[in-house]
Amino acid sequence: KIIIGREDTVVSFLVTDENGDTPKVTLPAYPESDSLSYETAKEVMYYADVYATGFQEKKNLPVSAVGDAEIVLNVELVPNEERME
């Protein structure tokens, strides 16, 4: 499961397929014309939280949206350690 949010608002909730992929999501951003140069680029910052059964959760991964650029967020999950008794 993946939650994409901004500040205290959830923008999107996604569930991955068997390959770990999700459908594409459109995140509101400033128009591309506002980001034509690196010095004046306007970005909108989001966060991603990733959860999977049997793995450590990843929280507050930064995601920046600029214009209509496509963003791919690859997340490597770490398995939970089994308890030794």
GROMACS .gro file of C-alpha atoms in nm, residues 38-71:
model
   34
   38TYR     CA    1   1.664   2.539  -1.262
   39GLU     CA    2   1.695   2.873  -1.083
   40THR     CA    3   1.324   2.955  -1.107
   41ALA     CA    4   1.176   2.604  -1.087
   42LYS     CA    5   0.861   2.580  -0.879
   43GLU     CA    6   0.796   2.243  -0.726
   44VAL     CA    7   0.519   2.107  -0.511
   45MET     CA    8   0.645   1.875  -0.238
   46TYR     CA    9   0.460   1.557  -0.149
   47TYR     CA   10   0.547   1.259   0.069
   48ALA     CA   11   0.500   0.888   0.014
   49ASP     CA   12   0.445   0.625   0.282
   50VAL     CA   13   0.494   0.262   0.174
   51TYR     CA   14   0.360  -0.038   0.365
   52ALA     CA   15   0.385  -0.411   0.289
   53THR     CA   16   0.308  -0.710   0.507
   54GLY     CA   17   0.631  -0.865   0.634
   55PHE     CA   18   0.843  -0.557   0.556
   56GLN     CA   19   0.953  -0.247   0.745
   57GLU     CA   20   0.745   0.055   0.652
   58LYS     CA   21   0.898   0.349   0.471
   59LYS     CA   22   0.755   0.687   0.569
   60ASN     CA   23   0.790   1.046   0.452
   61LEU     CA   24   0.977   0.969   0.130
   62PRO     CA   25   1.006   1.304  -0.053
   63VAL     CA   26   0.833   1.339  -0.390
   64SER     CA   27   0.853   1.665  -0.585
   65ALA     CA   28   0.614   1.745  -0.868
   66VAL     CA   29   0.732   1.990  -1.134
   67GLY     CA   30   0.521   2.067  -1.441
   68ASP     CA   31   0.402   1.753  -1.615
   69ALA     CA   32   0.722   1.556  -1.556
   70GLU     CA   33   0.679   1.184  -1.497
   71ILE     CA   34   0.821   1.069  -1.165
   0.00000   0.00000   0.00000
